[in-house]
Amino acid sequence: MTHPSPASGPTPPSGPAAPSEYGITRIYVLSEDAWHLELDHRDERRLLTAVIPDEDPRREPSFRLGRPGRHHEVPYEVVRGFMAEVAEEVERCRAWTRLPPAAVDAVVRLREVVYDGWGDEDRPALLALLSQTLPPDQVAAVASEVLGVGHAEVLADLAAPPATTARDVAALRERMAEAGRASGTTDG
């Protein structure tokens, strides 16, 4: 998951005069590694579901329509408001997928390392490792995406790098390679 869960439960779609009988439910589906935004009506749930993967850059956002054989007319403004919410969620969850390939690969591998056990003591080695192959703005983007650290904070650390050892950097590099192989999302 990229960010802490926003409030789940139905919220009215944005946009002009969205009828109050419609709402949007946001949930994270762990088995799919994806956020679901569901357009609901007071009488029927999941008229339209946006599926927004946030872990695998190869998976694209998609939509699922409600139950086959059932018809429900949804006002244009409601659909427009729902699509605006989906666009914002796609930007929030997937902005990192537009980084250059080396940065995207670093995000994927680091997520696995972070899930497996991350400590603040790993941060200096991370900054040193990423700085070997990425420019500072991409190092900041990767650290921000994976660790939730602000860009400005990372750039300040890069200006006066914290002390680390070649051994710590090599150990982190190996953990990232193993995480990529184990997850199947990279070739290690």
mmCIF file of the C-alpha atoms, coordinates in Angstrom:
data_MODEL
# 
_entry.id   MODEL 
# 
loop_
_atom_site.group_PDB 
_atom_site.id 
_atom_site.type_symbol 
_atom_site.label_atom_id 
_atom_site.label_alt_id 
_atom_site.label_comp_id 
_atom_site.label_asym_id 
_atom_site.label_entity_id 
_atom_site.label_seq_id 
_atom_site.pdbx_PDB_ins_code 
_atom_site.Cartn_x 
_atom_site.Cartn_y 
_atom_site.Cartn_z 
_atom_site.occupancy 
_atom_site.B_iso_or_equiv 
_atom_site.pdbx_formal_charge 
_atom_site.auth_seq_id 
_atom_site.auth_comp_id 
_atom_site.auth_asym_id 
_atom_site.auth_atom_id 
_atom_site.pdbx_PDB_model_num 
ATOM 1   C CA . MET A 1 1   ? 0.000   0.000   0.000   1.00 0.00 ? 1   MET A CA 1 
ATOM 2   C CA . THR A 1 2   ? 1.369   3.366   -0.940  1.00 0.00 ? 2   THR A CA 1 
ATOM 3   C CA . HIS A 1 3   ? -0.156  5.603   1.666   1.00 0.00 ? 3   HIS A CA 1 
ATOM 4   C CA . PRO A 1 4   ? -2.200  5.260   4.810   1.00 0.00 ? 4   PRO A CA 1 
ATOM 5   C CA . SER A 1 5   ? -5.791  4.426   4.052   1.00 0.00 ? 5   SER A CA 1 
ATOM 6   C CA . PRO A 1 6   ? -7.998  7.415   3.419   1.00 0.00 ? 6   PRO A CA 1 
ATOM 7   C CA . ALA A 1 7   ? -11.313 7.280   5.190   1.00 0.00 ? 7   ALA A CA 1 
ATOM 8   C CA . SER A 1 8   ? -13.305 4.402   3.805   1.00 0.00 ? 8   SER A CA 1 
ATOM 9   C CA . GLY A 1 9   ? -17.034 4.249   3.577   1.00 0.00 ? 9   GLY A CA 1 
ATOM 10  C CA . PRO A 1 10  ? -19.413 6.029   1.256   1.00 0.00 ? 10  PRO A CA 1 
ATOM 11  C CA . THR A 1 11  ? -18.690 9.651   0.485   1.00 0.00 ? 11  THR A CA 1 
ATOM 12  C CA . PRO A 1 12  ? -20.619 11.691  -2.045  1.00 0.00 ? 12  PRO A CA 1 
ATOM 13  C CA . PRO A 1 13  ? -18.952 12.007  -5.450  1.00 0.00 ? 13  PRO A CA 1 
ATOM 14  C CA . SER A 1 14  ? -17.532 15.442  -6.118  1.00 0.00 ? 14  SER A CA 1 
ATOM 15  C CA . GLY A 1 15  ? -18.847 17.633  -8.865  1.00 0.00 ? 15  GLY A CA 1 
ATOM 16  C CA . PRO A 1 16  ? -21.784 19.913  -9.340  1.00 0.00 ? 16  PRO A CA 1 
ATOM 17  C CA . ALA A 1 17  ? -25.055 18.787  -7.816  1.00 0.00 ? 17  ALA A CA 1 
ATOM 18  C CA . ALA A 1 18  ? -24.205 15.115  -7.369  1.00 0.00 ? 18  ALA A CA 1 
ATOM 19  C CA . PRO A 1 19  ? -27.406 13.438  -6.146  1.00 0.00 ? 19  PRO A CA 1 
ATOM 20  C CA . SER A 1 20  ? -27.204 12.408  -2.497  1.00 0.00 ? 20  SER A CA 1 
ATOM 21  C CA . GLU A 1 21  ? -28.389 8.863   -3.191  1.00 0.00 ? 21  GLU A CA 1 
ATOM 22  C CA . TYR A 1 22  ? -24.953 8.099   -4.668  1.00 0.00 ? 22  TYR A CA 1 
ATOM 23  C CA . GLY A 1 23  ? -21.702 7.614   -2.800  1.00 0.00 ? 23  GLY A CA 1 
ATOM 24  C CA . ILE A 1 24  ? -18.160 6.355   -3.249  1.00 0.00 ? 24  ILE A CA 1 
ATOM 25  C CA . THR A 1 25  ? -16.655 3.654   -1.067  1.00 0.00 ? 25  THR A CA 1 
ATOM 26  C CA . ARG A 1 26  ? -12.851 3.412   -0.898  1.00 0.00 ? 26  ARG A CA 1 
ATOM 27  C CA . ILE A 1 27  ? -11.270 0.153   0.195   1.00 0.00 ? 27  ILE A CA 1 
ATOM 28  C CA . TYR A 1 28  ? -7.871  -1.471  -0.159  1.00 0.00 ? 28  TYR A CA 1 
ATOM 29  C CA . VAL A 1 29  ? -8.046  -5.044  -1.426  1.00 0.00 ? 29  VAL A CA 1 
ATOM 30  C CA . LEU A 1 30  ? -4.893  -6.685  -0.148  1.00 0.00 ? 30  LEU A CA 1 
ATOM 31  C CA . SER A 1 31  ? -5.285  -9.802  -2.296  1.00 0.00 ? 31  SER A CA 1 
ATOM 32  C CA . GLU A 1 32  ? -5.179  -7.565  -5.396  1.00 0.00 ? 32  GLU A CA 1 
ATOM 33  C CA . ASP A 1 33  ? -2.658  -4.996  -4.103  1.00 0.00 ? 33  ASP A CA 1 
ATOM 34  C CA . ALA A 1 34  ? -5.100  -2.388  -5.313  1.00 0.00 ? 34  ALA A CA 1 
ATOM 35  C CA . TRP A 1 35  ? -7.397  0.374   -4.171  1.00 0.00 ? 35  TRP A CA 1 
ATOM 36  C CA . HIS A 1 36  ? -11.043 -0.022  -5.127  1.00 0.00 ? 36  HIS A CA 1 
ATOM 37  C CA . LEU A 1 37  ? -13.287 3.000   -5.537  1.00 0.00 ? 37  LEU A CA 1 
ATOM 38  C CA . GLU A 1 38  ? -16.870 1.812   -5.753  1.00 0.00 ? 38  GLU A CA 1 
ATOM 39  C CA . LEU A 1 39  ? -19.723 3.943   -7.025  1.00 0.00 ? 39  LEU A CA 1 
ATOM 40  C CA . ASP A 1 40  ? -22.722 3.003   -4.927  1.00 0.00 ? 40  ASP A CA 1 
ATOM 41  C CA . HIS A 1 41  ? -26.405 3.880   -5.033  1.00 0.00 ? 41  HIS A CA 1 
ATOM 42  C CA . ARG A 1 42  ? -28.517 3.767   -1.896  1.00 0.00 ? 42  ARG A CA 1 
ATOM 43  C CA . ASP A 1 43  ? -30.318 0.707   -3.356  1.00 0.00 ? 43  ASP A CA 1 
ATOM 44  C CA . GLU A 1 44  ? -27.360 -1.006  -5.005  1.00 0.00 ? 44  GLU A CA 1 
ATOM 45  C CA . ARG A 1 45  ? -23.673 -1.301  -4.198  1.00 0.00 ? 45  ARG A CA 1 
ATOM 46  C CA . ARG A 1 46  ? -20.820 -1.404  -6.703  1.00 0.00 ? 46  ARG A CA 1 
ATOM 47  C CA . LEU A 1 47  ? -22.512 -0.007  -9.786  1.00 0.00 ? 47  LEU A CA 1 
ATOM 48  C CA . LEU A 1 48  ? -19.020 0.740   -11.057 1.00 0.00 ? 48  LEU A CA 1 
ATOM 49  C CA . THR A 1 49  ? -15.699 -0.154  -9.457  1.00 0.00 ? 49  THR A CA 1 
ATOM 50  C CA . ALA A 1 50  ? -12.365 1.446   -10.289 1.00 0.00 ? 50  ALA A CA 1 
ATOM 51  C CA . VAL A 1 51  ? -9.435  -0.882  -9.563  1.00 0.00 ? 51  VAL A CA 1 
ATOM 52  C CA . ILE A 1 52  ? -6.193  1.024   -9.003  1.00 0.00 ? 52  ILE A CA 1 
ATOM 53  C CA . PRO A 1 53  ? -3.122  -1.179  -8.478  1.00 0.00 ? 53  PRO A CA 1 
ATOM 54  C CA . ASP A 1 54  ? -0.468  0.540   -6.375  1.00 0.00 ? 54  ASP A CA 1 
ATOM 55  C CA . GLU A 1 55  ? 2.232   -2.126  -6.091  1.00 0.00 ? 55  GLU A CA 1 
ATOM 56  C CA . ASP A 1 56  ? 2.995   -3.479  -9.571  1.00 0.00 ? 56  ASP A CA 1 
ATOM 57  C CA . PRO A 1 57  ? 3.826   -0.848  -12.188 1.00 0.00 ? 57  PRO A CA 1 
ATOM 58  C CA . ARG A 1 58  ? 2.902   -3.282  -14.977 1.00 0.00 ? 58  ARG A CA 1 
ATOM 59  C CA . ARG A 1 59  ? -0.754  -3.412  -13.918 1.00 0.00 ? 59  ARG A CA 1 
ATOM 60  C CA . GLU A 1 60  ? -2.902  -0.570  -15.188 1.00 0.00 ? 60  GLU A CA 1 
ATOM 61  C CA . PRO A 1 61  ? -5.996  0.885   -13.529 1.00 0.00 ? 61  PRO A CA 1 
ATOM 62  C CA . SER A 1 62  ? -9.229  -0.649  -14.799 1.00 0.00 ? 62  SER A CA 1 
ATOM 63  C CA . PHE A 1 63  ? -12.990 -0.675  -14.223 1.00 0.00 ? 63  PHE A CA 1 
ATOM 64  C CA . ARG A 1 64  ? -15.501 -3.344  -13.336 1.00 0.00 ? 64  ARG A CA 1 
ATOM 65  C CA . LEU A 1 65  ? -19.165 -2.895  -14.108 1.00 0.00 ? 65  LEU A CA 1 
ATOM 66  C CA . GLY A 1 66  ? -21.872 -3.978  -11.707 1.00 0.00 ? 66  GLY A CA 1 
ATOM 67  C CA . ARG A 1 67  ? -23.714 -7.245  -11.984 1.00 0.00 ? 67  ARG A CA 1 
ATOM 68  C CA . PRO A 1 68  ? -24.396 -8.577  -15.496 1.00 0.00 ? 68  PRO A CA 1 
ATOM 69  C CA . GLY A 1 69  ? -28.006 -8.337  -16.602 1.00 0.00 ? 69  GLY A CA 1 
ATOM 70  C CA . ARG A 1 70  ? -28.827 -5.504  -14.215 1.00 0.00 ? 70  ARG A CA 1 
ATOM 71  C CA . HIS A 1 71  ? -29.369 -2.021  -15.509 1.00 0.00 ? 71  HIS A CA 1 
ATOM 72  C CA . HIS A 1 72  ? -29.128 1.172   -13.532 1.00 0.00 ? 72  HIS A CA 1 
ATOM 73  C CA . GLU A 1 73  ? -29.147 4.625   -15.086 1.00 0.00 ? 73  GLU A CA 1 
ATOM 74  C CA . VAL A 1 74  ? -26.568 6.863   -13.486 1.00 0.00 ? 74  VAL A CA 1 
ATOM 75  C CA . PRO A 1 75  ? -26.738 10.619  -14.080 1.00 0.00 ? 75  PRO A CA 1 
ATOM 76  C CA . TYR A 1 76  ? -23.893 12.103  -16.113 1.00 0.00 ? 76  TYR A CA 1 
ATOM 77  C CA . GLU A 1 77  ? -22.775 14.432  -13.306 1.00 0.00 ? 77  GLU A CA 1 
ATOM 78  C CA . VAL A 1 78  ? -22.474 11.491  -10.920 1.00 0.00 ? 78  VAL A CA 1 
ATOM 79  C CA . VAL A 1 79  ? -20.279 9.564   -13.364 1.00 0.00 ? 79  VAL A CA 1 
ATOM 80  C CA . ARG A 1 80  ? -18.253 12.706  -14.048 1.00 0.00 ? 80  ARG A CA 1 
ATOM 81  C CA . GLY A 1 81  ? -17.704 13.261  -10.323 1.00 0.00 ? 81  GLY A CA 1 
ATOM 82  C CA . PHE A 1 82  ? -16.765 9.606   -9.845  1.00 0.00 ? 82  PHE A CA 1 
ATOM 83  C CA . MET A 1 83  ? -14.245 9.798   -12.697 1.00 0.00 ? 83  MET A CA 1 
ATOM 84  C CA . ALA A 1 84  ? -12.696 12.931  -11.141 1.00 0.00 ? 84  ALA A CA 1 
ATOM 85  C CA . GLU A 1 85  ? -12.266 11.044  -7.855  1.00 0.00 ? 85  GLU A CA 1 
ATOM 86  C CA . VAL A 1 86  ? -10.730 8.095   -9.724  1.00 0.00 ? 86  VAL A CA 1 
ATOM 87  C CA . ALA A 1 87  ? -8.301  10.399  -11.555 1.00 0.00 ? 87  ALA A CA 1 
ATOM 88  C CA . GLU A 1 88  ? -7.147  11.888  -8.225  1.00 0.00 ? 88  GLU A CA 1 
ATOM 89  C CA . GLU A 1 89  ? -6.690  8.423   -6.729  1.00 0.00 ? 89  GLU A CA 1 
ATOM 90  C CA . VAL A 1 90  ? -4.719  7.209   -9.754  1.00 0.00 ? 90  VAL A CA 1 
ATOM 91  C CA . GLU A 1 91  ? -2.416  10.218  -9.421  1.00 0.00 ? 91  GLU A CA 1 
ATOM 92  C CA . ARG A 1 92  ? -1.971  9.624   -5.681  1.00 0.00 ? 92  ARG A CA 1 
ATOM 93  C CA . CYS A 1 93  ? -1.295  5.905   -6.016  1.00 0.00 ? 93  CYS A CA 1 
ATOM 94  C CA . ARG A 1 94  ? 0.599   5.702   -9.272  1.00 0.00 ? 94  ARG A CA 1 
ATOM 95  C CA . ALA A 1 95  ? 2.649   8.870   -9.762  1.00 0.00 ? 95  ALA A CA 1 
ATOM 96  C CA . TRP A 1 96  ? 5.785   6.857   -9.009  1.00 0.00 ? 96  TRP A CA 1 
ATOM 97  C CA . THR A 1 97  ? 5.170   4.623   -12.054 1.00 0.00 ? 97  THR A CA 1 
ATOM 98  C CA . ARG A 1 98  ? 6.032   7.567   -14.317 1.00 0.00 ? 98  ARG A CA 1 
ATOM 99  C CA . LEU A 1 99  ? 9.559   7.789   -12.927 1.00 0.00 ? 99  LEU A CA 1 
ATOM 100 C CA . PRO A 1 100 ? 12.387  6.449   -15.115 1.00 0.00 ? 100 PRO A CA 1 
ATOM 101 C CA . PRO A 1 101 ? 12.685  2.625   -15.126 1.00 0.00 ? 101 PRO A CA 1 
ATOM 102 C CA . ALA A 1 102 ? 15.626  2.506   -12.689 1.00 0.00 ? 102 ALA A CA 1 
ATOM 103 C CA . ALA A 1 103 ? 13.646  4.523   -10.130 1.00 0.00 ? 103 ALA A CA 1 
ATOM 104 C CA . VAL A 1 104 ? 10.493  2.403   -10.621 1.00 0.00 ? 104 VAL A CA 1 
ATOM 105 C CA . ASP A 1 105 ? 12.564  -0.745  -10.105 1.00 0.00 ? 105 ASP A CA 1 
ATOM 106 C CA . ALA A 1 106 ? 14.055  0.752   -6.928  1.00 0.00 ? 106 ALA A CA 1 
ATOM 107 C CA . VAL A 1 107 ? 10.556  1.484   -5.581  1.00 0.00 ? 107 VAL A CA 1 
ATOM 108 C CA . VAL A 1 108 ? 9.405   -2.095  -6.232  1.00 0.00 ? 108 VAL A CA 1 
ATOM 109 C CA . ARG A 1 109 ? 12.460  -3.665  -4.613  1.00 0.00 ? 109 ARG A CA 1 
ATOM 110 C CA . LEU A 1 110 ? 12.504  -1.300  -1.655  1.00 0.00 ? 110 LEU A CA 1 
ATOM 111 C CA . ARG A 1 111 ? 8.855   -1.936  -0.847  1.00 0.00 ? 111 ARG A CA 1 
ATOM 112 C CA . GLU A 1 112 ? 9.642   -5.597  -0.393  1.00 0.00 ? 112 GLU A CA 1 
ATOM 113 C CA . VAL A 1 113 ? 12.629  -4.763  1.826   1.00 0.00 ? 113 VAL A CA 1 
ATOM 114 C CA . VAL A 1 114 ? 10.522  -2.355  3.903   1.00 0.00 ? 114 VAL A CA 1 
ATOM 115 C CA . TYR A 1 115 ? 7.767   -4.976  4.334   1.00 0.00 ? 115 TYR A CA 1 
ATOM 116 C CA . ASP A 1 116 ? 10.377  -7.486  5.481   1.00 0.00 ? 116 ASP A CA 1 
ATOM 117 C CA . GLY A 1 117 ? 11.826  -5.214  8.142   1.00 0.00 ? 117 GLY A CA 1 
ATOM 118 C CA . TRP A 1 118 ? 13.132  -1.705  7.784   1.00 0.00 ? 118 TRP A CA 1 
ATOM 119 C CA . GLY A 1 119 ? 14.984  0.329   10.337  1.00 0.00 ? 119 GLY A CA 1 
ATOM 120 C CA . ASP A 1 120 ? 15.983  3.971   10.466  1.00 0.00 ? 120 ASP A CA 1 
ATOM 121 C CA . GLU A 1 121 ? 19.589  2.746   10.466  1.00 0.00 ? 121 GLU A CA 1 
ATOM 122 C CA . ASP A 1 122 ? 19.025  1.611   6.838   1.00 0.00 ? 122 ASP A CA 1 
ATOM 123 C CA . ARG A 1 123 ? 18.343  5.129   5.574   1.00 0.00 ? 123 ARG A CA 1 
ATOM 124 C CA . PRO A 1 124 ? 21.973  6.323   5.132   1.00 0.00 ? 124 PRO A CA 1 
ATOM 125 C CA . ALA A 1 125 ? 22.792  3.200   3.095   1.00 0.00 ? 125 ALA A CA 1 
ATOM 126 C CA . LEU A 1 126 ? 19.627  3.720   1.045   1.00 0.00 ? 126 LEU A CA 1 
ATOM 127 C CA . LEU A 1 127 ? 20.552  7.296   0.185   1.00 0.00 ? 127 LEU A CA 1 
ATOM 128 C CA . ALA A 1 128 ? 24.107  6.273   -0.729  1.00 0.00 ? 128 ALA A CA 1 
ATOM 129 C CA . LEU A 1 129 ? 22.897  3.351   -2.856  1.00 0.00 ? 129 LEU A CA 1 
ATOM 130 C CA . LEU A 1 130 ? 20.256  5.316   -4.736  1.00 0.00 ? 130 LEU A CA 1 
ATOM 131 C CA . SER A 1 131 ? 22.676  8.213   -5.264  1.00 0.00 ? 131 SER A CA 1 
ATOM 132 C CA . GLN A 1 132 ? 24.972  5.882   -7.189  1.00 0.00 ? 132 GLN A CA 1 
ATOM 133 C CA . THR A 1 133 ? 22.451  5.502   -10.020 1.00 0.00 ? 133 THR A CA 1 
ATOM 134 C CA . LEU A 1 134 ? 19.772  8.184   -9.691  1.00 0.00 ? 134 LEU A CA 1 
ATOM 135 C CA . PRO A 1 135 ? 19.816  11.983  -9.705  1.00 0.00 ? 135 PRO A CA 1 
ATOM 136 C CA . PRO A 1 136 ? 18.816  13.700  -6.426  1.00 0.00 ? 136 PRO A CA 1 
ATOM 137 C CA . ASP A 1 137 ? 15.225  14.483  -7.487  1.00 0.00 ? 137 ASP A CA 1 
ATOM 138 C CA . GLN A 1 138 ? 14.624  10.787  -8.275  1.00 0.00 ? 138 GLN A CA 1 
ATOM 139 C CA . VAL A 1 139 ? 16.271  9.683   -5.020  1.00 0.00 ? 139 VAL A CA 1 
ATOM 140 C CA . ALA A 1 140 ? 13.836  12.007  -3.236  1.00 0.00 ? 140 ALA A CA 1 
ATOM 141 C CA . ALA A 1 141 ? 10.881  10.639  -5.229  1.00 0.00 ? 141 ALA A CA 1 
ATOM 142 C CA . VAL A 1 142 ? 11.788  7.023   -4.419  1.00 0.00 ? 142 VAL A CA 1 
ATOM 143 C CA . ALA A 1 143 ? 12.344  7.705   -0.698  1.00 0.00 ? 143 ALA A CA 1 
ATOM 144 C CA . SER A 1 144 ? 9.138   9.701   -0.521  1.00 0.00 ? 144 SER A CA 1 
ATOM 145 C CA . GLU A 1 145 ? 7.103   6.947   -2.184  1.00 0.00 ? 145 GLU A CA 1 
ATOM 146 C CA . VAL A 1 146 ? 8.495   4.049   -0.174  1.00 0.00 ? 146 VAL A CA 1 
ATOM 147 C CA . LEU A 1 147 ? 9.249   5.596   3.196   1.00 0.00 ? 147 LEU A CA 1 
ATOM 148 C CA . GLY A 1 148 ? 6.835   8.535   3.234   1.00 0.00 ? 148 GLY A CA 1 
ATOM 149 C CA . VAL A 1 149 ? 9.765   10.929  3.717   1.00 0.00 ? 149 VAL A CA 1 
ATOM 150 C CA . GLY A 1 150 ? 9.350   14.447  2.351   1.00 0.00 ? 150 GLY A CA 1 
ATOM 151 C CA . HIS A 1 151 ? 11.301  15.479  -0.756  1.00 0.00 ? 151 HIS A CA 1 
ATOM 152 C CA . ALA A 1 152 ? 12.860  18.451  1.035   1.00 0.00 ? 152 ALA A CA 1 
ATOM 153 C CA . GLU A 1 153 ? 14.081  16.256  3.893   1.00 0.00 ? 153 GLU A CA 1 
ATOM 154 C CA . VAL A 1 154 ? 15.725  13.783  1.501   1.00 0.00 ? 154 VAL A CA 1 
ATOM 155 C CA . LEU A 1 155 ? 17.338  16.574  -0.526  1.00 0.00 ? 155 LEU A CA 1 
ATOM 156 C CA . ALA A 1 156 ? 18.721  18.066  2.709   1.00 0.00 ? 156 ALA A CA 1 
ATOM 157 C CA . ASP A 1 157 ? 20.170  14.650  3.645   1.00 0.00 ? 157 ASP A CA 1 
ATOM 158 C CA . LEU A 1 158 ? 21.735  14.368  0.204   1.00 0.00 ? 158 LEU A CA 1 
ATOM 159 C CA . ALA A 1 159 ? 23.367  17.784  0.595   1.00 0.00 ? 159 ALA A CA 1 
ATOM 160 C CA . ALA A 1 160 ? 25.042  16.585  3.814   1.00 0.00 ? 160 ALA A CA 1 
ATOM 161 C CA . PRO A 1 161 ? 24.907  12.780  3.558   1.00 0.00 ? 161 PRO A CA 1 
ATOM 162 C CA . PRO A 1 162 ? 24.723  10.799  6.796   1.00 0.00 ? 162 PRO A CA 1 
ATOM 163 C CA . ALA A 1 163 ? 27.660  8.473   7.404   1.00 0.00 ? 163 ALA A CA 1 
ATOM 164 C CA . THR A 1 164 ? 27.417  4.923   6.123   1.00 0.00 ? 164 THR A CA 1 
ATOM 165 C CA . THR A 1 165 ? 29.809  2.140   5.167   1.00 0.00 ? 165 THR A CA 1 
ATOM 166 C CA . ALA A 1 166 ? 30.362  0.320   1.900   1.00 0.00 ? 166 ALA A CA 1 
ATOM 167 C CA . ARG A 1 167 ? 29.396  -2.852  3.767   1.00 0.00 ? 167 ARG A CA 1 
ATOM 168 C CA . ASP A 1 168 ? 25.993  -1.402  4.743   1.00 0.00 ? 168 ASP A CA 1 
ATOM 169 C CA . VAL A 1 169 ? 25.375  -0.288  1.153   1.00 0.00 ? 169 VAL A CA 1 
ATOM 170 C CA . ALA A 1 170 ? 26.332  -3.729  -0.200  1.00 0.00 ? 170 ALA A CA 1 
ATOM 171 C CA . ALA A 1 171 ? 24.062  -5.448  2.343   1.00 0.00 ? 171 ALA A CA 1 
ATOM 172 C CA . LEU A 1 172 ? 21.116  -3.245  1.350   1.00 0.00 ? 172 LEU A CA 1 
ATOM 173 C CA . ARG A 1 173 ? 21.828  -3.857  -2.341  1.00 0.00 ? 173 ARG A CA 1 
ATOM 174 C CA . GLU A 1 174 ? 21.685  -7.612  -1.706  1.00 0.00 ? 174 GLU A CA 1 
ATOM 175 C CA . ARG A 1 175 ? 18.462  -7.318  0.329   1.00 0.00 ? 175 ARG A CA 1 
ATOM 176 C CA . MET A 1 176 ? 16.886  -5.359  -2.546  1.00 0.00 ? 176 MET A CA 1 
ATOM 177 C CA . ALA A 1 177 ? 18.027  -7.908  -5.133  1.00 0.00 ? 177 ALA A CA 1 
ATOM 178 C CA . GLU A 1 178 ? 16.693  -10.785 -3.055  1.00 0.00 ? 178 GLU A CA 1 
ATOM 179 C CA . ALA A 1 179 ? 13.400  -8.962  -2.456  1.00 0.00 ? 179 ALA A CA 1 
ATOM 180 C CA . GLY A 1 180 ? 12.990  -8.421  -6.189  1.00 0.00 ? 180 GLY A CA 1 
ATOM 181 C CA . ARG A 1 181 ? 13.643  -12.089 -6.938  1.00 0.00 ? 181 ARG A CA 1 
ATOM 182 C CA . ALA A 1 182 ? 11.394  -13.317 -4.130  1.00 0.00 ? 182 ALA A CA 1 
ATOM 183 C CA . SER A 1 183 ? 8.457   -11.089 -5.096  1.00 0.00 ? 183 SER A CA 1 
ATOM 184 C CA . GLY A 1 184 ? 8.706   -11.961 -8.774  1.00 0.00 ? 184 GLY A CA 1 
ATOM 185 C CA . THR A 1 185 ? 8.267   -8.294  -9.645  1.00 0.00 ? 185 THR A CA 1 
ATOM 186 C CA . THR A 1 186 ? 11.862  -7.870  -10.782 1.00 0.00 ? 186 THR A CA 1 
ATOM 187 C CA . ASP A 1 187 ? 14.571  -10.229 -11.921 1.00 0.00 ? 187 ASP A CA 1 
ATOM 188 C CA . GLY A 1 188 ? 16.785  -9.266  -8.996  1.00 0.00 ? 188 GLY A CA 1 
# 
